[in-house]
Amino acid sequence: MDVRSRNHVTVTGCPGGPVVMLAHGFGCDQNLWRLVVPALERDFTVVLFDHVGSGGSELSAWSPERYASLDGYADDVLELCRELALGPVTFVGHSVSAMMGVLAAGREPGAFAGLVLLAPSPCYVDDPATGYRGGFSAGDIDELLESLDANYLGWSGAMAPVIMGNPERPELGEELTNSFCRTDPGIARVFARATFLSDNRADLASVRVPTLVAQCSSDAIAPPEVGAFVHARIPGSRLVTLDATGHCPQLAAPEETAAAIAAFAGAAG
């Protein structure tokens, strides 16, 4: 299958400019980047795509075996880089896509000019034995997944506003709810397990490309301690704390998010 069609690839912006590849998180699609794209496409070639099973991707390409872990998604990212042949890209991974970028860069560092890890988490589950705080107990995650399995639409309506934050702007939570609800529930169940049960802490040290860790000042899904952990484990990485709150700064604070990406990608490219 053609990779561009499989992942509903869109290329826009400045031909010949440094390449920025934007990767969305769980339950989303490339549309959630729409507010940052205009600020980026003036100076960069911007690559947008949908993970298989999301948005306008080719659903027939999805299989529970390939996408039961983040490795399948990381393989897709590398295939996209090879197919597009635009040279090293600055990969911007939001939420779970941040760890897809970590995995991909660990395997083929030459494909990347840099990584921007936006609201990343290498492991959502607390690990009392090591003192790691992911933000959720193992019981919390079990309950979350059980609720998703039992009533995905109800789960989406309850969880999306929590993930988005910014309760004074309910339209943001409604947009994320609608995005979740457009995802096939069967695919969402598999993707949720790949997301919330992953543990990529040991993979962080393998990153050898310039990396920006961009966390939000308040985030129920990826608290500040998690961003600090990622920064500490990736050699030579930079950490910035955005004024933005919630887990989706590309929607809640697109100007600030675009500026952080552009400043880093311009230097990396």
Short mmCIF file of C-alpha atoms in Angstrom, two decimals:
data_model
loop_
_atom_site.label_atom_id
_atom_site.label_comp_id
_atom_site.label_asym_id
_atom_site.label_seq_id
_atom_site.Cartn_x
_atom_site.Cartn_y
_atom_site.Cartn_z
CA MET A 1 0.00 0.00 0.00
CA ASP A 2 1.19 3.52 -0.80
CA VAL A 3 2.48 5.02 2.44
CA ARG A 4 1.18 8.49 1.60
CA SER A 5 -2.35 7.19 1.18
CA ARG A 6 -2.10 4.84 4.14
CA ASN A 7 -1.30 7.72 6.48
CA HIS A 8 -3.27 10.45 4.68
CA VAL A 9 -0.13 12.54 4.27
CA THR A 10 -0.36 16.29 3.64
CA VAL A 11 2.73 18.34 2.75
CA THR A 12 2.44 22.11 2.88
CA GLY A 13 4.51 25.19 3.60
CA CYS A 14 7.83 26.44 2.26
CA PRO A 15 9.38 24.20 -0.44
CA GLY A 16 12.99 23.51 0.36
CA GLY A 17 12.67 24.78 3.92
CA PRO A 18 13.60 22.73 6.99
CA VAL A 19 11.09 19.92 7.43
CA VAL A 20 8.77 19.70 10.42
CA MET A 21 6.70 16.51 10.78
CA LEU A 22 3.71 16.82 13.14
CA ALA A 23 2.41 13.65 14.80
CA HIS A 24 -0.88 13.61 16.73
CA GLY A 25 -1.77 11.73 19.89
CA PHE A 26 -4.36 9.14 20.93
CA GLY A 27 -7.89 9.72 19.64
CA CYS A 28 -6.84 12.64 17.45
CA ASP A 29 -5.83 13.33 13.87
CA GLN A 30 -3.83 15.90 11.93
CA ASN A 31 -6.67 18.41 12.17
CA LEU A 32 -5.66 19.18 15.76
CA TRP A 33 -2.51 20.86 14.40
CA ARG A 34 -4.45 23.31 12.23
CA LEU A 35 -3.89 26.31 14.52
CA VAL A 36 -0.09 25.96 14.56
CA VAL A 37 0.39 25.16 10.87
CA PRO A 38 -0.05 28.72 9.52
CA ALA A 39 2.76 29.98 11.75
CA LEU A 40 5.07 27.13 10.70
CA GLU A 41 4.43 26.93 6.98
CA ARG A 42 5.92 30.38 6.34
CA ASP A 43 9.43 29.07 7.00
CA PHE A 44 9.17 25.28 7.03
CA THR A 45 8.02 22.39 4.92
CA VAL A 46 5.25 20.97 7.12
CA VAL A 47 4.33 17.27 6.97
CA LEU A 48 1.01 16.23 8.49
CA PHE A 49 -0.28 12.67 8.70
CA ASP A 50 -2.77 10.46 10.49
CA HIS A 51 -1.71 7.35 12.37
CA VAL A 52 -3.23 4.22 10.87
CA GLY A 53 -6.66 3.81 12.44
CA SER A 54 -7.12 7.57 12.91
CA GLY A 55 -8.57 10.41 10.85
CA GLY A 56 -8.35 9.94 7.10
CA SER A 57 -5.88 7.03 7.24
CA GLU A 58 -6.54 3.82 5.34
CA LEU A 59 -8.40 1.73 7.93
CA SER A 60 -7.80 -1.50 6.00
CA ALA A 61 -4.09 -1.12 6.82
CA TRP A 62 -4.79 -1.39 10.55
CA SER A 63 -4.22 -4.66 12.38
CA PRO A 64 -4.23 -5.39 16.11
CA GLU A 65 -0.93 -7.25 15.78
CA ARG A 66 1.02 -4.38 14.21
CA TYR A 67 -0.48 -1.66 16.39
CA ALA A 68 -0.64 -3.43 19.74
CA SER A 69 2.55 -1.61 20.71
CA LEU A 70 4.17 1.70 19.82
CA ASP A 71 6.75 -0.15 17.71
CA GLY A 72 4.32 -0.45 14.81
CA TYR A 73 3.71 3.28 14.83
CA ALA A 74 7.45 4.00 15.03
CA ASP A 75 7.97 1.77 11.98
CA ASP A 76 5.33 3.81 10.15
CA VAL A 77 7.16 7.06 10.99
CA LEU A 78 10.39 5.70 9.54
CA GLU A 79 8.58 4.48 6.42
CA LEU A 80 7.11 7.95 5.99
CA CYS A 81 10.54 9.55 6.29
CA ARG A 82 11.95 7.21 3.65
CA GLU A 83 8.99 7.57 1.29
CA LEU A 84 8.85 11.37 1.44
CA ALA A 85 12.65 11.64 1.02
CA LEU A 86 12.68 15.22 2.27
CA GLY A 87 15.87 14.80 4.26
CA PRO A 88 16.22 14.81 8.04
CA VAL A 89 13.02 16.01 9.71
CA THR A 90 12.27 17.67 13.00
CA PHE A 91 9.68 15.28 14.37
CA VAL A 92 7.11 16.88 16.67
CA GLY A 93 5.34 14.18 18.67
CA HIS A 94 2.39 15.11 20.84
CA SER A 95 1.60 12.96 23.85
CA VAL A 96 2.03 9.26 22.97
CA SER A 97 3.56 10.21 19.62
CA ALA A 98 6.52 11.64 21.52
CA MET A 99 7.57 8.10 22.43
CA MET A 100 7.01 6.94 18.85
CA GLY A 101 9.55 9.58 17.88
CA VAL A 102 11.94 8.39 20.60
CA LEU A 103 11.71 4.82 19.30
CA ALA A 104 12.13 5.88 15.66
CA ALA A 105 15.10 8.16 16.39
CA GLY A 106 16.76 5.44 18.42
CA ARG A 107 16.60 3.10 15.41
CA GLU A 108 17.48 5.53 12.61
CA PRO A 109 18.96 8.73 14.03
CA GLY A 110 20.02 9.91 10.57
CA ALA A 111 16.37 10.41 9.61
CA PHE A 112 15.96 13.17 12.20
CA ALA A 113 17.32 16.68 12.54
CA GLY A 114 15.69 16.80 15.96
CA LEU A 115 12.78 15.81 18.17
CA VAL A 116 10.19 18.00 19.84
CA LEU A 117 8.47 15.99 22.56
CA LEU A 118 5.26 17.87 23.33
CA ALA A 119 3.62 16.87 26.64
CA PRO A 120 5.47 13.53 26.61
CA SER A 121 5.25 10.62 28.99
CA PRO A 122 7.46 7.53 28.78
CA CYS A 123 5.31 5.70 31.35
CA TYR A 124 1.93 6.74 32.72
CA VAL A 125 2.02 4.37 35.69
CA ASP A 126 3.74 5.28 38.97
CA ASP A 127 6.63 3.00 39.89
CA PRO A 128 7.04 3.20 43.69
CA ALA A 129 10.02 0.85 43.61
CA THR A 130 12.11 3.40 41.71
CA GLY A 131 10.38 6.57 42.87
CA TYR A 132 9.09 7.31 39.37
CA ARG A 133 5.85 9.29 39.25
CA GLY A 134 3.89 8.86 36.05
CA GLY A 135 0.71 10.43 37.37
CA PHE A 136 -1.46 7.29 37.64
CA SER A 137 -1.48 4.22 39.83
CA ALA A 138 -1.74 0.81 38.19
CA GLY A 139 -5.30 0.67 39.52
CA ASP A 140 -6.12 4.01 37.92
CA ILE A 141 -5.03 2.74 34.52
CA ASP A 142 -6.92 -0.54 34.93
CA GLU A 143 -10.06 1.41 35.78
CA LEU A 144 -9.54 3.77 32.85
CA LEU A 145 -9.21 0.90 30.38
CA GLU A 146 -12.16 -1.00 31.85
CA SER A 147 -14.33 2.12 31.52
CA LEU A 148 -13.19 2.61 27.93
CA ASP A 149 -14.00 -1.02 27.11
CA ALA A 150 -17.46 -0.82 28.67
CA ASN A 151 -18.65 2.42 27.08
CA TYR A 152 -16.21 4.16 24.76
CA LEU A 153 -18.48 7.07 23.88
CA GLY A 154 -19.31 7.70 27.53
CA TRP A 155 -15.62 7.43 28.43
CA SER A 156 -14.76 9.93 25.70
CA GLY A 157 -17.30 12.44 27.00
CA ALA A 158 -15.96 12.14 30.54
CA MET A 159 -12.22 11.95 29.86
CA ALA A 160 -11.68 14.38 26.99
CA PRO A 161 -12.41 17.50 29.07
CA VAL A 162 -10.07 16.22 31.81
CA ILE A 163 -7.30 15.63 29.26
CA MET A 164 -7.85 18.99 27.62
CA GLY A 165 -8.03 20.99 30.85
CA ASN A 166 -8.98 24.66 30.44
CA PRO A 167 -12.49 24.20 31.88
CA GLU A 168 -13.20 27.89 31.29
CA ARG A 169 -13.02 27.11 27.56
CA PRO A 170 -15.46 24.18 27.23
CA GLU A 171 -15.34 24.31 23.44
CA LEU A 172 -11.83 22.83 23.61
CA GLY A 173 -13.01 19.81 25.57
CA GLU A 174 -15.94 19.41 23.18
CA GLU A 175 -13.57 19.34 20.21
CA LEU A 176 -11.44 16.64 21.78
CA THR A 177 -14.55 14.67 22.74
CA ASN A 178 -15.75 14.80 19.14
CA SER A 179 -12.33 13.71 17.90
CA PHE A 180 -12.33 10.72 20.26
CA CYS A 181 -15.84 9.79 19.19
CA ARG A 182 -14.83 9.69 15.52
CA THR A 183 -12.35 6.91 16.30
CA ASP A 184 -13.51 3.33 15.83
CA PRO A 185 -14.04 1.92 19.36
CA GLY A 186 -12.23 -1.33 18.57
CA ILE A 187 -9.19 0.51 17.27
CA ALA A 188 -9.34 2.92 20.20
CA ARG A 189 -9.23 0.04 22.70
CA VAL A 190 -6.02 -1.33 21.18
CA PHE A 191 -4.44 2.12 20.84
CA ALA A 192 -5.35 2.98 24.44
CA ARG A 193 -3.54 -0.09 25.73
CA ALA A 194 -0.51 0.62 23.56
CA THR A 195 -0.56 4.16 24.98
CA PHE A 196 -1.31 3.77 28.67
CA LEU A 197 0.50 0.46 29.29
CA SER A 198 3.71 1.38 27.48
CA ASP A 199 6.95 1.87 29.37
CA ASN A 200 9.62 3.57 27.29
CA ARG A 201 11.77 4.90 30.13
CA ALA A 202 14.71 2.73 29.11
CA ASP A 203 14.51 3.96 25.49
CA LEU A 204 15.16 7.60 26.34
CA ALA A 205 18.91 7.14 26.73
CA SER A 206 19.17 5.86 23.14
CA VAL A 207 18.21 9.25 21.67
CA ARG A 208 21.23 10.94 20.11
CA VAL A 209 19.59 13.75 18.15
CA PRO A 210 18.87 17.29 19.40
CA THR A 211 15.72 17.13 21.53
CA LEU A 212 13.34 19.68 23.00
CA VAL A 213 11.07 18.53 25.82
CA ALA A 214 8.10 20.90 25.89
CA GLN A 215 5.77 20.41 28.84
CA CYS A 216 2.74 22.38 29.96
CA SER A 217 2.65 24.29 33.22
CA SER A 218 -0.29 22.20 34.41
CA ASP A 219 -1.17 18.86 32.82
CA ALA A 220 -3.30 16.09 34.36
CA ILE A 221 -1.89 13.49 31.97
CA ALA A 222 1.82 14.39 31.95
CA PRO A 223 2.69 16.27 35.16
CA PRO A 224 5.87 18.39 35.39
CA GLU A 225 7.79 15.60 37.10
CA VAL A 226 7.42 13.51 33.95
CA GLY A 227 8.84 16.19 31.69
CA ALA A 228 11.76 16.63 34.08
CA PHE A 229 12.36 12.85 33.98
CA VAL A 230 12.39 12.78 30.17
CA HIS A 231 14.76 15.73 30.05
CA ALA A 232 17.11 14.13 32.56
CA ARG A 233 17.24 10.83 30.65
CA ILE A 234 17.81 12.18 27.11
CA PRO A 235 21.42 13.31 26.77
CA GLY A 236 21.78 16.98 25.87
CA SER A 237 18.04 17.66 25.70
CA ARG A 238 16.47 21.02 26.45
CA LEU A 239 13.40 21.48 28.65
CA VAL A 240 10.88 24.28 28.27
CA THR A 241 7.72 24.75 30.33
CA LEU A 242 4.99 26.42 28.32
CA ASP A 243 2.56 28.80 29.98
CA ALA A 244 -0.15 26.66 28.37
CA THR A 245 -2.27 24.45 30.61
CA GLY A 246 -3.88 21.11 29.83
CA HIS A 247 -2.54 18.31 27.66
CA CYS A 248 -3.16 19.80 24.19
CA PRO A 249 -1.25 23.08 23.90
CA GLN A 250 -1.52 23.07 20.12
CA LEU A 251 -5.21 23.85 20.65
CA ALA A 252 -5.12 25.74 23.94
CA ALA A 253 -2.09 27.93 23.15
CA PRO A 254 -1.24 27.55 19.46
CA GLU A 255 0.88 30.71 19.15
CA GLU A 256 3.15 29.76 22.04
CA THR A 257 3.36 26.16 20.85
CA ALA A 258 4.21 27.16 17.27
CA ALA A 259 6.85 29.61 18.48
CA ALA A 260 8.58 26.94 20.59
CA ILE A 261 8.57 24.48 17.67
CA ALA A 262 9.81 27.08 15.18
CA ALA A 263 12.65 28.31 17.38
CA PHE A 264 13.93 24.78 17.93
CA ALA A 265 13.35 23.49 14.40
CA GLY A 266 14.99 26.53 12.86
CA ALA A 267 18.14 25.86 14.86
CA ALA A 268 18.02 22.10 14.29
CA GLY A 269 17.35 22.42 10.56
#
